[in-house]
PDB file of C-alpha atoms in Angstrom:
ATOM      1  CA  MET T   1     -32.541  -4.331  65.538  1.00  0.00           C
ATOM      2  CA  LYS T   2     -35.656  -5.717  67.874  1.00  0.00           C
ATOM      3  CA  LEU T   3     -37.180  -3.877  70.650  1.00  0.00           C
ATOM      4  CA  THR T   4     -40.073  -5.510  72.342  1.00  0.00           C
ATOM      5  CA  ILE T   5     -42.632  -3.602  74.310  1.00  0.00           C
ATOM      6  CA  ASN T   6     -44.501  -5.289  77.059  1.00  0.00           C
ATOM      7  CA  ASN T   7     -47.061  -3.459  79.566  1.00  0.00           C
ATOM      8  CA  THR T   8     -44.569   0.110  80.522  1.00  0.00           C
ATOM      9  CA  CYS T   9     -41.234  -1.880  79.884  1.00  0.00           C
ATOM     10  CA  ALA T  10     -39.100  -1.423  76.471  1.00  0.00           C
ATOM     11  CA  VAL T  11     -36.572  -3.996  75.556  1.00  0.00           C
ATOM     12  CA  LEU T  12     -33.724  -4.490  73.238  1.00  0.00           C
ATOM     13  CA  ASN T  13     -32.989  -7.696  71.487  1.00  0.00           C
ATOM     14  CA  ASN T  14     -30.372  -8.043  69.003  1.00  0.00           C
ATOM     15  CA  PRO T  15     -28.351  -4.890  69.390  1.00  0.00           C
ATOM     16  CA  GLU T  16     -26.423  -3.487  66.181  1.00  0.00           C
ATOM     17  CA  ARG T  17     -23.499  -0.583  66.124  1.00  0.00           C
ATOM     18  CA  LEU T  18     -25.134   2.839  65.368  1.00  0.00           C
ATOM     19  CA  THR T  19     -23.072   5.355  63.289  1.00  0.00           C
ATOM     20  CA  SER T  20     -23.059   8.902  62.581  1.00  0.00           C
ATOM     21  CA  GLY T  21     -24.013  10.010  59.250  1.00  0.00           C
ATOM     22  CA  MET T  22     -26.553   6.556  59.060  1.00  0.00           C
ATOM     23  CA  VAL T  23     -30.339   7.508  57.156  1.00  0.00           C
ATOM     24  CA  GLY T  24     -33.042   4.794  57.124  1.00  0.00           C
ATOM     25  CA  LYS T  25     -31.685   2.109  60.342  1.00  0.00           C
ATOM     26  CA  THR T  26     -35.243   0.427  61.127  1.00  0.00           C
ATOM     27  CA  LEU T  27     -36.273  -0.564  64.176  1.00  0.00           C
ATOM     28  CA  GLU T  28     -39.063  -3.859  64.856  1.00  0.00           C
ATOM     29  CA  LEU T  29     -41.203  -3.313  67.496  1.00  0.00           C
ATOM     30  CA  SER T  30     -43.243  -5.586  69.175  1.00  0.00           C
ATOM     31  CA  PHE T  31     -46.367  -4.971  71.384  1.00  0.00           C
ATOM     32  CA  SER T  32     -48.107  -7.263  73.842  1.00  0.00           C
ATOM     33  CA  ASP T  33     -51.806  -7.285  74.455  1.00  0.00           C
ATOM     34  CA  GLU T  34     -52.059  -4.017  76.750  1.00  0.00           C
ATOM     35  CA  TRP T  35     -51.194  -2.361  73.350  1.00  0.00           C
ATOM     36  CA  ASN T  36     -54.145  -3.540  71.444  1.00  0.00           C
ATOM     37  CA  GLY T  37     -56.418  -1.016  70.017  1.00  0.00           C
ATOM     38  CA  LEU T  38     -54.300   2.165  71.311  1.00  0.00           C
ATOM     39  CA  LEU T  39     -52.863   5.048  69.352  1.00  0.00           C
ATOM     40  CA  LYS T  40     -49.060   4.742  69.808  1.00  0.00           C
ATOM     41  CA  THR T  41     -45.865   7.616  69.271  1.00  0.00           C
ATOM     42  CA  ALA T  42     -42.485   6.182  69.537  1.00  0.00           C
ATOM     43  CA  VAL T  43     -40.177   9.512  70.626  1.00  0.00           C
ATOM     44  CA  PHE T  44     -37.031   9.083  70.269  1.00  0.00           C
ATOM     45  CA  THR T  45     -34.114  10.895  71.359  1.00  0.00           C
ATOM     46  CA  ASN T  46     -30.499  11.303  72.205  1.00  0.00           C
ATOM     47  CA  GLY T  47     -30.157  13.602  74.989  1.00  0.00           C
ATOM     48  CA  ALA T  48     -29.760  16.917  72.580  1.00  0.00           C
ATOM     49  CA  VAL T  49     -32.525  15.849  69.778  1.00  0.00           C
ATOM     50  CA  SER T  50     -36.061  14.292  70.371  1.00  0.00           C
ATOM     51  CA  LYS T  51     -38.412  13.218  67.694  1.00  0.00           C
ATOM     52  CA  ASP T  52     -41.501  11.844  67.657  1.00  0.00           C
ATOM     53  CA  ILE T  53     -43.335   8.918  64.997  1.00  0.00           C
ATOM     54  CA  GLU T  54     -46.828   8.911  65.167  1.00  0.00           C
ATOM     55  CA  ASN T  55     -48.557   5.323  64.704  1.00  0.00           C
ATOM     56  CA  PRO T  56     -45.422   3.670  64.021  1.00  0.00           C
ATOM     57  CA  THR T  57     -46.138   0.276  62.295  1.00  0.00           C
ATOM     58  CA  ASP T  58     -44.250  -2.920  63.088  1.00  0.00           C
ATOM     59  CA  ILE T  59     -41.167  -1.413  61.467  1.00  0.00           C
ATOM     60  CA  VAL T  60     -39.965   1.747  62.353  1.00  0.00           C
ATOM     61  CA  VAL T  61     -37.388   4.150  60.553  1.00  0.00           C
ATOM     62  CA  ILE T  62     -34.432   5.456  63.191  1.00  0.00           C
ATOM     63  CA  PRO T  63     -35.353   9.260  62.386  1.00  0.00           C
ATOM     64  CA  TRP T  64     -31.566   9.997  61.120  1.00  0.00           C
ATOM     65  CA  GLU T  65     -31.306  13.633  63.171  1.00  0.00           C
ATOM     66  CA  VAL T  66     -31.651  11.618  66.489  1.00  0.00           C
ATOM     67  CA  LEU T  67     -28.152   9.340  64.679  1.00  0.00           C
ATOM     68  CA  ALA T  68     -26.146  12.538  63.258  1.00  0.00           C
ATOM     69  CA  GLN T  69     -24.168  13.158  65.966  1.00  0.00           C
ATOM     70  CA  PRO T  70     -21.049  10.767  67.292  1.00  0.00           C
ATOM     71  CA  ASN T  71     -21.217   9.645  70.724  1.00  0.00           C
ATOM     72  CA  LYS T  72     -24.533  10.503  71.571  1.00  0.00           C
ATOM     73  CA  THR T  73     -26.564   7.559  73.074  1.00  0.00           C
ATOM     74  CA  VAL T  74     -29.475   6.791  71.113  1.00  0.00           C
ATOM     75  CA  SER T  75     -32.911   5.681  73.219  1.00  0.00           C
ATOM     76  CA  VAL T  76     -36.108   4.996  72.371  1.00  0.00           C
ATOM     77  CA  ALA T  77     -40.123   4.992  74.360  1.00  0.00           C
ATOM     78  CA  LEU T  78     -43.759   4.298  73.345  1.00  0.00           C
ATOM     79  CA  TYR T  79     -46.638   6.196  74.399  1.00  0.00           C
ATOM     80  CA  GLY T  80     -49.589   4.671  73.890  1.00  0.00           C
ATOM     81  CA  TYR T  81     -53.412   6.054  74.352  1.00  0.00           C
ATOM     82  CA  THR T  82     -57.121   5.908  73.945  1.00  0.00           C
ATOM     83  CA  VAL T  83     -59.098   9.193  73.011  1.00  0.00           C
ATOM     84  CA  GLU T  84     -63.121   9.756  73.118  1.00  0.00           C
ATOM     85  CA  ASP T  85     -64.742  12.440  72.044  1.00  0.00           C
ATOM     86  CA  GLY T  86     -61.399  14.515  71.661  1.00  0.00           C
ATOM     87  CA  VAL T  87     -60.064  14.024  75.448  1.00  0.00           C
ATOM     88  CA  LYS T  88     -57.630  11.542  76.228  1.00  0.00           C
ATOM     89  CA  THR T  89     -59.190   8.946  78.799  1.00  0.00           C
ATOM     90  CA  TYR T  90     -56.235   6.280  78.946  1.00  0.00           C
ATOM     91  CA  ALA T  91     -52.457   7.053  78.317  1.00  0.00           C
ATOM     92  CA  LEU T  92     -49.490   3.906  78.702  1.00  0.00           C
ATOM     93  CA  PRO T  93     -45.681   4.893  78.356  1.00  0.00           C
ATOM     94  CA  THR T  94     -42.832   2.914  78.490  1.00  0.00           C
ATOM     95  CA  ILE T  95     -39.444   3.831  79.866  1.00  0.00           C
ATOM     96  CA  TYR T  96     -36.747   4.600  78.035  1.00  0.00           C
ATOM     97  CA  ALA T  97     -34.753   1.350  76.553  1.00  0.00           C
ATOM     98  CA  GLU T  98     -31.084   2.640  75.266  1.00  0.00           C
ATOM     99  CA  ILE T  99     -30.987   1.080  71.766  1.00  0.00           C
ATOM    100  CA  GLY T 100     -27.157   2.194  71.267  1.00  0.00           C
ATOM    101  CA  ARG T 101     -24.113   4.862  71.196  1.00  0.00           C
ATOM    102  CA  VAL T 102     -23.663   6.462  67.946  1.00  0.00           C
ATOM    103  CA  VAL T 103     -19.898   6.292  66.779  1.00  0.00           C
ATOM    104  CA  LYS T 104     -18.219   8.219  64.071  1.00  0.00           C
ATOM    105  CA  GLY T 105     -19.190   7.061  60.673  1.00  0.00           C
ATOM    106  CA  GLY T 106     -17.587   7.487  57.449  1.00  0.00           C
ATOM    107  CA  ASP T 107     -17.708  10.671  56.414  1.00  0.00           C
ATOM    108  CA  PRO T 108     -16.959  11.275  52.881  1.00  0.00           C
ATOM    109  CA  SER T 109     -16.634  14.962  51.891  1.00  0.00           C
ATOM    110  CA  GLY T 110     -15.042  16.368  48.587  1.00  0.00           C
ATOM    111  CA  ASP T 111     -14.879  13.614  46.569  1.00  0.00           C
ATOM    112  CA  PRO T 112     -17.517  14.547  44.004  1.00  0.00           C
ATOM    113  CA  SER T 113     -17.998  10.257  43.295  1.00  0.00           C
ATOM    114  CA  ALA T 114     -19.790   9.963  46.814  1.00  0.00           C
ATOM    115  CA  GLU T 115     -22.602  12.895  45.942  1.00  0.00           C
ATOM    116  CA  LEU T 116     -25.860  12.276  45.703  1.00  0.00           C
TER     117      LEU T 116
END
């Protein structure tokens, strides 16, 4: 999955199915020139849980907490900003982009061979 960030818009390309219990799922980020030099925060939410990732790189791992419950829609927004002398001098937040609805994934409970 790839998220293209252009000024204040965030658009998902190549969507994939999200399943509950998923861990380590990545999202590729592609920023327009307006984002050059900005400090960044990726904000993931499923409506019940929100998780921030400070200074995301071009590949970010979707927090497992927003993927834990089925039937929740996961969204992400980016927040860019500058700081001078400890004061925020510029902020550029995007709209939230839906990256998918979490569907029920397999849950191998009770099988000792499935334990980590």
